[in-house]
mmCIF file of C-alpha atoms in Angstrom:
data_model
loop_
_atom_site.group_PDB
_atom_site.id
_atom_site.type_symbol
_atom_site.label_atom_id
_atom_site.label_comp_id
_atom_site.label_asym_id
_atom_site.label_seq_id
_atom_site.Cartn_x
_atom_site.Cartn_y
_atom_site.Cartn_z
ATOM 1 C CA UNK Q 30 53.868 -55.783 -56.364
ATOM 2 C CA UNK Q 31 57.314 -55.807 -55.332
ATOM 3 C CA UNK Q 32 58.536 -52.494 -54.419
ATOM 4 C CA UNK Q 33 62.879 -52.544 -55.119
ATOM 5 C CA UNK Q 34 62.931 -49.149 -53.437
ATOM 6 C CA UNK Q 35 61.291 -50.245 -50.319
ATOM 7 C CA UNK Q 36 63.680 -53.011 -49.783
ATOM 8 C CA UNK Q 37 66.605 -51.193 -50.244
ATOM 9 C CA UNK Q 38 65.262 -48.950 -47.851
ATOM 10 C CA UNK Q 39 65.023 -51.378 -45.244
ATOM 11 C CA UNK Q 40 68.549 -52.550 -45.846
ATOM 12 C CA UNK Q 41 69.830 -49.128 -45.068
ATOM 13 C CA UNK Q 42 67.464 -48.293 -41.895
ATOM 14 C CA UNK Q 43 67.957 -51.770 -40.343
ATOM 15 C CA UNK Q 44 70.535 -50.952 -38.111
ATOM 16 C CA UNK Q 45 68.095 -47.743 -36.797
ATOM 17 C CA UNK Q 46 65.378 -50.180 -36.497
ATOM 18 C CA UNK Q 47 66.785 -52.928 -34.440
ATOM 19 C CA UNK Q 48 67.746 -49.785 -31.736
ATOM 20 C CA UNK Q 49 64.462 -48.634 -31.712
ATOM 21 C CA UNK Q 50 63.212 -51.564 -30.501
ATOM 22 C CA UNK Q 51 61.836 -51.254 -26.893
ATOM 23 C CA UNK Q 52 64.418 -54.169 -25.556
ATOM 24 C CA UNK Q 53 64.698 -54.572 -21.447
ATOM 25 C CA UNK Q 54 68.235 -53.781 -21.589
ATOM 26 C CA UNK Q 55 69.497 -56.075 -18.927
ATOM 27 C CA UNK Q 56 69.287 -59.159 -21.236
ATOM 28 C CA UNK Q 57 71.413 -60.434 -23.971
ATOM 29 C CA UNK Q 58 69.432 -59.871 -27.389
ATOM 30 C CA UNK Q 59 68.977 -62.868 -30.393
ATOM 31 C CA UNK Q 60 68.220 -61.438 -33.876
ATOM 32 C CA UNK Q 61 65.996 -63.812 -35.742
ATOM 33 C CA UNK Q 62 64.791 -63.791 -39.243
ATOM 34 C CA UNK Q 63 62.057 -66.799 -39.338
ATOM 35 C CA UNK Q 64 59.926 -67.526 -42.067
ATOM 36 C CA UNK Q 65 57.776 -70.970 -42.926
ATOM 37 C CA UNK Q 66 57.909 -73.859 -45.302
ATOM 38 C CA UNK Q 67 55.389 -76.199 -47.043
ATOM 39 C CA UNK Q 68 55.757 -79.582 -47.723
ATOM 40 C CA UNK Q 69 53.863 -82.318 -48.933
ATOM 41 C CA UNK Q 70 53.327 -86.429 -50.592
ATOM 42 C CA UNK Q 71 52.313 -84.622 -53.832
ATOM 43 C CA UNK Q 72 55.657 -84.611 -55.841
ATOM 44 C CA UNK Q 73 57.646 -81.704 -55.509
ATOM 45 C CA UNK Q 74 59.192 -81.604 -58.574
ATOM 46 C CA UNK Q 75 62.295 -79.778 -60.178
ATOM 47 C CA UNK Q 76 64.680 -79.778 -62.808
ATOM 48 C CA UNK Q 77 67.536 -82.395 -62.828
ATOM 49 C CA UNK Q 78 70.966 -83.516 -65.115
ATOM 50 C CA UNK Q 79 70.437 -86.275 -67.350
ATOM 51 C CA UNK Q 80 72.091 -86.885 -70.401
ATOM 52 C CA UNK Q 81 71.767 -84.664 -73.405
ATOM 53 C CA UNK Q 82 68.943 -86.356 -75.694
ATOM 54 C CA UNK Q 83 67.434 -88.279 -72.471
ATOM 55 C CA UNK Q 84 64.365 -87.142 -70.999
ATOM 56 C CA UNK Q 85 64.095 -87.689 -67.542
ATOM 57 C CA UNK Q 86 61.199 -89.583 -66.056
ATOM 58 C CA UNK Q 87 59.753 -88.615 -62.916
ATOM 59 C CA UNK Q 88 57.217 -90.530 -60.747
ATOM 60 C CA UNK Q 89 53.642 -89.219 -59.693
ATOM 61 C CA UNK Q 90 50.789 -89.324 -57.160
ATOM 62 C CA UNK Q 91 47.984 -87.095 -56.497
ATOM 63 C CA UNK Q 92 47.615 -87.201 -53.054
ATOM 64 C CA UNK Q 93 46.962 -84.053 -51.132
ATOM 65 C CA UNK Q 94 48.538 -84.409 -47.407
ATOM 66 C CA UNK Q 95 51.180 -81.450 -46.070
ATOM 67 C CA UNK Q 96 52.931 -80.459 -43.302
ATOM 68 C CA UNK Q 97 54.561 -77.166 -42.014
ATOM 69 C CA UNK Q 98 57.540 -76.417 -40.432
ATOM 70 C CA UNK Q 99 58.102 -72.767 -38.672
ATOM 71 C CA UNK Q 100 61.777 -72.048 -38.914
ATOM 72 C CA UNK Q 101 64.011 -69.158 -37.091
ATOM 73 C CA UNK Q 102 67.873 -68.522 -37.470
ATOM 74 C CA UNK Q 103 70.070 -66.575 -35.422
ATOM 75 C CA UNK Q 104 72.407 -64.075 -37.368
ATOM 76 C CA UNK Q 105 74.298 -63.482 -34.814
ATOM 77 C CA UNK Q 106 75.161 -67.168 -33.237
ATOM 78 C CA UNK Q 107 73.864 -69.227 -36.039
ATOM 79 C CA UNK Q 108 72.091 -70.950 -33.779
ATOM 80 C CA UNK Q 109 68.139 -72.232 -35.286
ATOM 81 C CA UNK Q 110 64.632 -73.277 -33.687
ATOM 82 C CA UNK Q 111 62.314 -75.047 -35.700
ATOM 83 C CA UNK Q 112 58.728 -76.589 -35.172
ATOM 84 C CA UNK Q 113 56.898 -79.018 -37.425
ATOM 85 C CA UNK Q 114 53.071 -78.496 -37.571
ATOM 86 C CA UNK Q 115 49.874 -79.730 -39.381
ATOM 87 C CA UNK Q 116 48.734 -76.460 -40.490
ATOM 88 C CA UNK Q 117 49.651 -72.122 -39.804
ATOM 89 C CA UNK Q 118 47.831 -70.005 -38.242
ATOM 90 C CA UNK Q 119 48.072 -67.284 -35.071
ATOM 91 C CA UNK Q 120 48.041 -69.967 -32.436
ATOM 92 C CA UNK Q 121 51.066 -72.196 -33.957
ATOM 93 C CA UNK Q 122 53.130 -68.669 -34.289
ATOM 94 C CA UNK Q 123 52.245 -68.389 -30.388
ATOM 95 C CA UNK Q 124 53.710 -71.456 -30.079
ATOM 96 C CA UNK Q 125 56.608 -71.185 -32.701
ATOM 97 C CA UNK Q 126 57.956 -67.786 -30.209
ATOM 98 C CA UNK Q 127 56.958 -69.236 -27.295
ATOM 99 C CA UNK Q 128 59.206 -72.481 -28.940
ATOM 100 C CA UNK Q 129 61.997 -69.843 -29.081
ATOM 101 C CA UNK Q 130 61.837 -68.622 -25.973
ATOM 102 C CA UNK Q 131 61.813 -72.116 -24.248
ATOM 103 C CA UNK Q 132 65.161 -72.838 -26.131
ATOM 104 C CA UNK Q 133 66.757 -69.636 -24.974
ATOM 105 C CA UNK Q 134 64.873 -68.529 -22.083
ATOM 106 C CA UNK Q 135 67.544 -65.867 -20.472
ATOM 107 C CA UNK Q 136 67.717 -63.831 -23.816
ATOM 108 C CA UNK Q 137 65.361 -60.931 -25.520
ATOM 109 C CA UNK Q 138 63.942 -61.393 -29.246
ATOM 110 C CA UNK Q 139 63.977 -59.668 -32.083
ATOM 111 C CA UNK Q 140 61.888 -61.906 -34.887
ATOM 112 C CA UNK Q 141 62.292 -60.284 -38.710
ATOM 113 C CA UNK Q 142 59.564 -61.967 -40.668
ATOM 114 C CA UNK Q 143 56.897 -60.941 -43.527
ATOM 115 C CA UNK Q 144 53.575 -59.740 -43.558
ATOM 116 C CA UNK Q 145 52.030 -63.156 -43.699
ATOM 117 C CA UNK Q 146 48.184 -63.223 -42.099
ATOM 118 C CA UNK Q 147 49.281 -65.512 -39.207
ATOM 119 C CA UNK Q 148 51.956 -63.832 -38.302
ATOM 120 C CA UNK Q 149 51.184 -60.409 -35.807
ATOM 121 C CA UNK Q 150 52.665 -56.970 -37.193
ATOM 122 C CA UNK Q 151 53.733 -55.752 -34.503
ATOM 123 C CA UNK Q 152 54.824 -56.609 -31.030
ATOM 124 C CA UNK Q 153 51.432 -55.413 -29.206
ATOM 125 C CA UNK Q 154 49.851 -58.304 -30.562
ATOM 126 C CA UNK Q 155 48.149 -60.456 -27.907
ATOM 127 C CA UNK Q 156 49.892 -63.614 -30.018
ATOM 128 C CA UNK Q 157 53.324 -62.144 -29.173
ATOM 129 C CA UNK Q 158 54.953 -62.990 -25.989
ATOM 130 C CA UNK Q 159 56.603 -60.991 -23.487
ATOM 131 C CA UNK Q 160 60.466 -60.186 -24.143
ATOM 132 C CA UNK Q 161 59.806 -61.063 -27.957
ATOM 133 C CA UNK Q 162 59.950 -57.814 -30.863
ATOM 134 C CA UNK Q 163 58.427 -58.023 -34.530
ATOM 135 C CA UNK Q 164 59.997 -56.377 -37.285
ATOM 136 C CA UNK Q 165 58.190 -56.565 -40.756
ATOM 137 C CA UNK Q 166 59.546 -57.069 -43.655
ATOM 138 C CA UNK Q 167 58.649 -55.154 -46.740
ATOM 139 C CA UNK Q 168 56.469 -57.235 -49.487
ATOM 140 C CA UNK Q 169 56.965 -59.595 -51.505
ATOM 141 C CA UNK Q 170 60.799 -58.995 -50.619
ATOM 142 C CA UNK Q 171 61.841 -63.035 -49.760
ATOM 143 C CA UNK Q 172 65.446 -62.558 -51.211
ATOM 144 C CA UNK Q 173 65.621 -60.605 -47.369
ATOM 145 C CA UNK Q 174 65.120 -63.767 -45.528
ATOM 146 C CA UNK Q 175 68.019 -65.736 -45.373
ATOM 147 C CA UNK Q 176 66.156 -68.537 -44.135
ATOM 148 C CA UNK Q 177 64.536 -69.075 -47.775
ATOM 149 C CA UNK Q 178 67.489 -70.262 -48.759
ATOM 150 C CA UNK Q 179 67.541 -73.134 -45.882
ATOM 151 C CA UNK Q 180 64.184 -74.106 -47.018
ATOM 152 C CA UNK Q 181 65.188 -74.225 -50.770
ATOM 153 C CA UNK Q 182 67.957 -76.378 -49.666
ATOM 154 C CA UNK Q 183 66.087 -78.975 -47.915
ATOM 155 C CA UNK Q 184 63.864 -78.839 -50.659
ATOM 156 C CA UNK Q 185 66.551 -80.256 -52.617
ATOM 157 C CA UNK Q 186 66.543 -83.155 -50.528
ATOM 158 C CA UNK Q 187 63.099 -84.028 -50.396
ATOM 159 C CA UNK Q 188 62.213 -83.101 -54.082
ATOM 160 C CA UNK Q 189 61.442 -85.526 -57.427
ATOM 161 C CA UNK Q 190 60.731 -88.418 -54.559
ATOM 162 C CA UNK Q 191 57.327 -90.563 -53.895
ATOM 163 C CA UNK Q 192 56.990 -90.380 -49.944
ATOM 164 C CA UNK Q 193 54.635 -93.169 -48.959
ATOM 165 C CA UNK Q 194 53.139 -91.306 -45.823
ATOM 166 C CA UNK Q 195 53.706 -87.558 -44.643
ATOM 167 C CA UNK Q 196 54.502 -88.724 -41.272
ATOM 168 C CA UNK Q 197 57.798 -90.361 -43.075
ATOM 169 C CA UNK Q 198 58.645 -87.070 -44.822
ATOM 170 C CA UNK Q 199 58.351 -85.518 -41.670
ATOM 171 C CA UNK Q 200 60.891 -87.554 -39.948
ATOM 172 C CA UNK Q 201 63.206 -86.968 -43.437
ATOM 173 C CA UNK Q 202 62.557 -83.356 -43.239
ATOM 174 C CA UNK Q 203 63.374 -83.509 -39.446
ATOM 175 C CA UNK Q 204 66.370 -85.260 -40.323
ATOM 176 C CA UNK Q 205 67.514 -82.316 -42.784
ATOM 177 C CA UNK Q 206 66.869 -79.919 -39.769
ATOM 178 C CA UNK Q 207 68.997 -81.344 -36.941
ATOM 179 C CA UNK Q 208 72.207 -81.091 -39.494
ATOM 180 C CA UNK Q 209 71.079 -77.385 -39.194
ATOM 181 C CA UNK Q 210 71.027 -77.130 -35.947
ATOM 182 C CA UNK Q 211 74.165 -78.778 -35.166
ATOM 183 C CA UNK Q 212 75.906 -76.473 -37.469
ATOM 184 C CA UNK Q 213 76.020 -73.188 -36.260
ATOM 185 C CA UNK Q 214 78.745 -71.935 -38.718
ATOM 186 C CA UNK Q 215 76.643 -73.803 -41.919
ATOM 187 C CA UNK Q 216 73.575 -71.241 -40.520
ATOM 188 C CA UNK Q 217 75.825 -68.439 -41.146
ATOM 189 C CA UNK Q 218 77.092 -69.420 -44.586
ATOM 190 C CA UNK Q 219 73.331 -68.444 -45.605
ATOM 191 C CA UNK Q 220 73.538 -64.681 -43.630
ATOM 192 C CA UNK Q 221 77.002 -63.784 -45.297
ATOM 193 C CA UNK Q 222 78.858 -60.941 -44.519
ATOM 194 C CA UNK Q 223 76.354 -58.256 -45.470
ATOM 195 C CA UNK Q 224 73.609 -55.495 -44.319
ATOM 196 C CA UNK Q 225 72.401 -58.056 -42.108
ATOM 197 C CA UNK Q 226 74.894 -59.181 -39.883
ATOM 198 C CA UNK Q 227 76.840 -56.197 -39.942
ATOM 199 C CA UNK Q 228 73.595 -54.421 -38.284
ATOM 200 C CA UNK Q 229 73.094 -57.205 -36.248
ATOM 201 C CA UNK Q 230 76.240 -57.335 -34.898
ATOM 202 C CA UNK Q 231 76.080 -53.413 -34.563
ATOM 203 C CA UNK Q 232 73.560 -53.327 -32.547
ATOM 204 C CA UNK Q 233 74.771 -56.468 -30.272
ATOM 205 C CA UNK Q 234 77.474 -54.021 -29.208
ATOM 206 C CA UNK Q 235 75.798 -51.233 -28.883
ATOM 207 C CA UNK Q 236 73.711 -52.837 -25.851
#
């Protein structure tokens, strides 16, 4: 369902789209790309090195208990907000933005996210708070998100493992995410030096 020339597209128009937002223009303006992760006690589990001719054994539990964890980085800054949750839906993504604007409470927002059903489509939505702007992403497009590739890297952490109790991988997973947030220049490794933050930073001087 993937559409290549659809994201391409949105690569090229990005720039356009981030001025056509309707911004205040007497704040300074964070560009967010925010996306969320699931996590849970049943073993997460992926390929490892061994050596050759040894299978590798990997322990096992069925038990069905997850968390959540709403996740927004900066490609401008590299600065990151995160919230762990019990579930997703429309009134955690209040309170994810809401979370965002809390942490930087003089700025405007501009959140780039998909077209997930909890998450509003545009910034008229009742769910979306004042001084906060939606941009869609096209579907089934996640290699646009850099922030897939913070999740896949915590994932590395917390994968092939038995966790006795969720609230313990929460605290590991919470672990994982202050080294994130202490590291602004580690946030922009995963951005690079492409279509995103050269719009972003385009249209940071252009206000």
């Amino acid at each position: 369902k993937r559409d290549p020339a659809k994201a391409e597209s949105f690569k090229g128009t990005f720039l356009d789209t981030l001025l056509r937002q309707p911004l205040c223009g007497n704040k300074p303006v964070k560009v967010w790309f925010a996306d969320e992760s699931r996590y849970g006690v049943l073993p997460n589990l992926r390929r490892v090195w061994t050596m050759k001719g040894v299978r590798p054994l990997k322990k096992w539990k069925s038990e069905y208990k997850w968390s959540y964890c709403y996740g927004a980085i900066d490609v401008i800054d590299g600065k990151s907000v995160f919230l762990q949750t019990p579930t997703v839906n429309l009134e955690w993504t209040e309170q994810f933005l809401l979370q965002i604007k809390k942490q930087y409470p003089e700025h405007e927002h501009i959140v780039v996210w998909d077209g997930a059903g909890f998450h509003p489509q545009d910034s008229s939505h009742e769910r979306v708070p004042e001084d906060v702007h939606v941009i869609k992403l096209p579907p089934y497009s996640p290699e646009l998100n850099p922030i897939e590739k913070l999740w896949d890297l915590i994932q590395d952490h917390t994968s092939n493992k038995l966790w006795p109790t969720i609230e313990r991988l929460d605290q590991v997973v919470a672990m994982h995410l202050r080294d994130w947030i202490e590291d602004p220049l580690r946030v922009l490794g995963l951005v690079g030096n492409g279509w995103i933050s050269t719009s972003a930073n385009a249209s940071s001087d252009s206000d």
